[in-house]
Amino acid sequence: MLPFDYTFAERICGERKMKIQRILKRCAVVAMASATWAFGIGAPRVGTQSKTKTEPVSRGAKKKSAASKKATAKFASRAEALLATTPTSKGEWGLLVVDAESGETLYEQNADKYFVPASNMKLFTTALALAKLGPEYRFHTTLETQSAISSEGVLNADLTLVGRGDPNLSNRKFPYELKEEFDGPPQKVLVELADALIIKGVKEISGDVVGDDSYFPRERYPNGWEIDDMVWEYGAAISAIVLDDNTVALTLTPGEQAGNPVQAAVSPATPDFLVRNEVTTSAADVKSDLTLTREPGSNLVVVRGTLSAKSAPRKLVLAIEEPAQHAAATLQRLLEERGVKVAGTARARHDHAEPGGDPVVLAEHVSVPLGDALKLVNKISQNLHTEMLLRTVARQSGVWATPDDLMKVPADFYAAAGIEPGDVIQTDASGLSRHDLVTPRAIVTLLTFAQKQSWFGPYYASLPVAGIDGTLEDRMKNTPAAGRIHAKTGSVEHVRTLSGFAETPGGRRLIFSFLSNNQGGKSHEAADALTGLCVAMIEEFNATPPKRGREHKHPQ
């Protein structure tokens, strides 16, 4: 039995809004602590964690200037104060901050230890996609058949929707600017394909309408995803066909008075869900309380509880378990609504066996460039889209045999980026898996490599900006970190992570990875600590060190 407002993923509920005044007050306290330390009282120590190291990302030795040592000492003292507070102190922390220009390690703690990264794993997958596919890569989705259209408009064969991993067969508007925007019905792309078929003169289909997702081997759920995940949109089943994120919306509308029935509607209409509605309208002053249950493999969804009278409708976004079947059924319905007679049924094809003869392409949808699609992925932390990217990269070299073979695909890229062998243990692309493990050093090494690549512009632009957009829109507002932290958030139960770039007022770029695991408190305590660490980093490492050797600029 799953509560509808389940708090596992960023997309469903986000991390709770920061209590800014409390954060600023804490920052003031730790600033006083750092001033006390600077006068020589004690050595930096962070709770029960390991002692601060000063090795650079490469693990080599490098002498630090007096100014750098002083900044490190002040940051260490502030970090100690932030992370020593219960319940934050009960968890494990891994921290690494380096200067982006010189590569100098400014601060580290447990930088070579494993942590569950949550959605920080998306940093690896999106970098891989840009490196291997390029920002201009486009996905192609087609309507195909094995027969010509007769002069009477009859298609004497199956009509097949062939998916090739496009994550945006939806009504999203691109490019992404500050927030998600939509235009038209959720199945907009299928509407356009159906209309293209009508223009071709199709009036009748003698065969079936087929959803073909055989472009990827069938593996709906990666290793490490939990049974709870598959109910909600953030755990939608993986398929080479992704129609509106492989989701539908269940909307519950309460009555005007207590005791009135609550109306339930699924949109778009689909046979994938049969809703048993046991929700009633409660008094207006009674807090809404909902529970949703769906057994794996079942199309029965049971909703129970109450909704307050006259309250706004409640929308629950539910995951489709059989995306290819759902897409085929939706396409058949759209065609029939346009007067096309379909003699057969809607069905899915998962195997890679090709029908005899060369297919005839009747209509095609070409996606937006990968650079635009990827910006959405990191800004809103879209799990399913990230899984599409890894599989699309892998598919360029053919079809893999097992999930383990798929996870070996990024190995050469990680080696080229300079990541130490074993520093990334990967079981999915998005970070929803609780079996993923990375080190803070692996993330910082990846980001250091990325900033030197031709594709860094769209990569950097895809990261949420503190206080501005994406999953950081409501965090760090009214702090010195607002607008200066460009980083990927991460959130699964007991895990809060943040890694990316910091742009200081003095013009210095920092690369950082802050990973926290085993957090048992409310969701905001670890997030508050991450905000405090970002503020301390911006303030204490603001000064730009003297240039050494030939100057070079970071690509933007």
mmCIF file of C-alpha atoms in Angstrom, residues 168 170-177 179-184 188 368 372-373 376:
data_model
loop_
_atom_site.group_PDB
_atom_site.id
_atom_site.type_symbol
_atom_site.label_atom_id
_atom_site.label_comp_id
_atom_site.label_asym_id
_atom_site.label_seq_id
_atom_site.Cartn_x
_atom_site.Cartn_y
_atom_site.Cartn_z
ATOM 1 C CA ASN A 168 9.894 13.266 -26.044
ATOM 2 C CA SER A 170 4.819 14.281 -26.031
ATOM 3 C CA ASN A 171 3.561 17.852 -26.044
ATOM 4 C CA ARG A 172 6.617 19.472 -24.450
ATOM 5 C CA LYS A 173 7.829 22.770 -25.849
ATOM 6 C CA PHE A 174 11.509 23.225 -26.650
ATOM 7 C CA PRO A 175 13.933 24.721 -25.966
ATOM 8 C CA TYR A 176 13.529 24.486 -22.191
ATOM 9 C CA GLU A 177 13.658 27.942 -20.580
ATOM 10 C CA LYS A 179 10.451 25.691 -16.566
ATOM 11 C CA GLU A 180 8.573 22.966 -18.427
ATOM 12 C CA GLU A 181 6.016 24.207 -20.918
ATOM 13 C CA PHE A 182 3.429 22.225 -22.881
ATOM 14 C CA ASP A 183 1.370 22.772 -25.999
ATOM 15 C CA GLY A 184 -1.485 20.546 -27.125
ATOM 16 C CA LYS A 188 0.594 15.332 -29.665
ATOM 17 C CA VAL A 368 14.625 18.095 -31.265
ATOM 18 C CA ASP A 372 17.841 20.592 -26.141
ATOM 19 C CA ALA A 373 16.444 17.278 -24.906
ATOM 20 C CA LEU A 376 15.338 19.079 -19.838
#
